[in-house]
Coordinates of C-alpha atoms in Angstrom, one line a residue:
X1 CA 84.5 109.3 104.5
X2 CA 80.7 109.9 103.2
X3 CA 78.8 107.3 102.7
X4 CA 78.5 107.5 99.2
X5 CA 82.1 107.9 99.0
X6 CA 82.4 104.6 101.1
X7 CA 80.2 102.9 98.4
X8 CA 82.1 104.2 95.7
X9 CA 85.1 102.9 97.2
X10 CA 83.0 99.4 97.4
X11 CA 82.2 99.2 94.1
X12 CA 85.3 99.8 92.8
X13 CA 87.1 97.6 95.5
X14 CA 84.6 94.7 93.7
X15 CA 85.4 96.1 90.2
X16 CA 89.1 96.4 90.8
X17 CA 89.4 92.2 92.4
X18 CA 87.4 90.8 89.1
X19 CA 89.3 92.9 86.3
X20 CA 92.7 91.7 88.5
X21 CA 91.5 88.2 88.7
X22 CA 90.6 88.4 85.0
X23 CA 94.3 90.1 84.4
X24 CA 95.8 87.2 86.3
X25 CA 94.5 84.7 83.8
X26 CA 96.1 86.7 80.9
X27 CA 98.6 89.6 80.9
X28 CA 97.1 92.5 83.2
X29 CA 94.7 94.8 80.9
X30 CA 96.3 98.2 81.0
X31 CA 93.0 99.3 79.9
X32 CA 91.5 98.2 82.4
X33 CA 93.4 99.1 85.0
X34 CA 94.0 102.8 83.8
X35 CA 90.2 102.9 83.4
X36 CA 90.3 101.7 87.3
X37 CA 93.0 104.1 88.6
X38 CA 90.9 107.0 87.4
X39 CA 87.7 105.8 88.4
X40 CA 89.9 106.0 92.0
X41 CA 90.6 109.4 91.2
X42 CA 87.4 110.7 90.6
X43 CA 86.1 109.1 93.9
X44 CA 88.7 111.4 95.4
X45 CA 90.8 108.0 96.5
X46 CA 94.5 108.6 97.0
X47 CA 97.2 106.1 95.7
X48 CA 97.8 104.4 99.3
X49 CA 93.5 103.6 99.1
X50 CA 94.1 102.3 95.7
X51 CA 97.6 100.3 97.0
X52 CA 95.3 98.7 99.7
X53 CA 92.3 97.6 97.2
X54 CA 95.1 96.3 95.5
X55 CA 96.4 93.8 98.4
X56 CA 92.8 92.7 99.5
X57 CA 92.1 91.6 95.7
X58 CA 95.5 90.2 95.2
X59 CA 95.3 88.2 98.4
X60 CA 91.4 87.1 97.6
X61 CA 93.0 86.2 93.9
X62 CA 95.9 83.8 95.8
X63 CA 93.5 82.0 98.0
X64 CA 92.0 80.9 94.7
X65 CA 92.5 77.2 93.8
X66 CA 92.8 77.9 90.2
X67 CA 95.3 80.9 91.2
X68 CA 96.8 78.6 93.3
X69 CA 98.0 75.6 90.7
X70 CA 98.5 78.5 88.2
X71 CA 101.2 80.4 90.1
X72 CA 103.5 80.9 87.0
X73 CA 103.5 85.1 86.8
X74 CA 101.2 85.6 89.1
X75 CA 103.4 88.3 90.8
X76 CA 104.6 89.6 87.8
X77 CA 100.9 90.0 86.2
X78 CA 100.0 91.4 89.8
X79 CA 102.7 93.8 89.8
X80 CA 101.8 95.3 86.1
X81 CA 98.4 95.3 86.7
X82 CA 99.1 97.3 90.2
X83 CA 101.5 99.6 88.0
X84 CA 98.9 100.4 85.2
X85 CA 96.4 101.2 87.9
X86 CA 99.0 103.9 89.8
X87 CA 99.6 105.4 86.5
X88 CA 97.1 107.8 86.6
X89 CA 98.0 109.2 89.9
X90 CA 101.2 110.6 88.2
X91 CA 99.5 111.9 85.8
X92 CA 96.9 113.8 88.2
X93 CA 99.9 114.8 90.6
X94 CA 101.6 116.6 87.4
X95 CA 98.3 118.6 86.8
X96 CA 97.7 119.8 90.4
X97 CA 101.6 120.8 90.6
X98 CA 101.2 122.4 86.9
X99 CA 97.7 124.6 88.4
X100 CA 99.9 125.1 91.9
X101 CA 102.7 126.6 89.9
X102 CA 99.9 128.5 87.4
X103 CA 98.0 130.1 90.9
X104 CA 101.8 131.3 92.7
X105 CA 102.3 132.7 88.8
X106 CA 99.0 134.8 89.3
X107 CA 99.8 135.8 92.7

């Protein structure tokens, strides 16, 4: 990993634990975490990077007191938030398999 690839994936880490702690509050910002899971992409993360961001924010979120008394759909808004995030990676698997079957049609 490059360095600036290494900040990258520190910035977003930081991003990624405030717009979950904000989801938590409220129900989990698609938005926000679609915006997220394509940032991820772009810094040439895979899914599993993203997956561990993901646990290191959701435990930091936990430890929280005001997480802590406030525990009602907590893994629920978690969970959504974690599964708006991903979504992007599905998308950006079906365009490399779509340009892998558009170079072995050109071949």
């Amino acid at each position: 990993m490059t360095l600036r690839s290494k900040h990258s994936k520190d910035g977003l880490a930081q991003r990624y634990s405030a717009a979950l702690q904000d989801g938590l509050a409220r129900d989990a910002s698609e938005q926000s975490a679609g915006s997220l899971g394509r940032e991820a992409i772009a810094a040439g993360l895979d899914s599993v990077d993203l997956f561990k961001i993901h646990q290191v924010a959701l435990a930091a979120a936990l430890s929280s007191t005001a997480a802590s008394k406030k525990n009602n759909g907590v893994a629920k808004n978690a969970a959504s938030f974690l599964y708006n995030a991903l979504a992007p990676f599905g998308t950006a698997d079906g365009v490399a398999i779509k340009r892998k079957g558009n170079l072995t049609q050109a071949n």
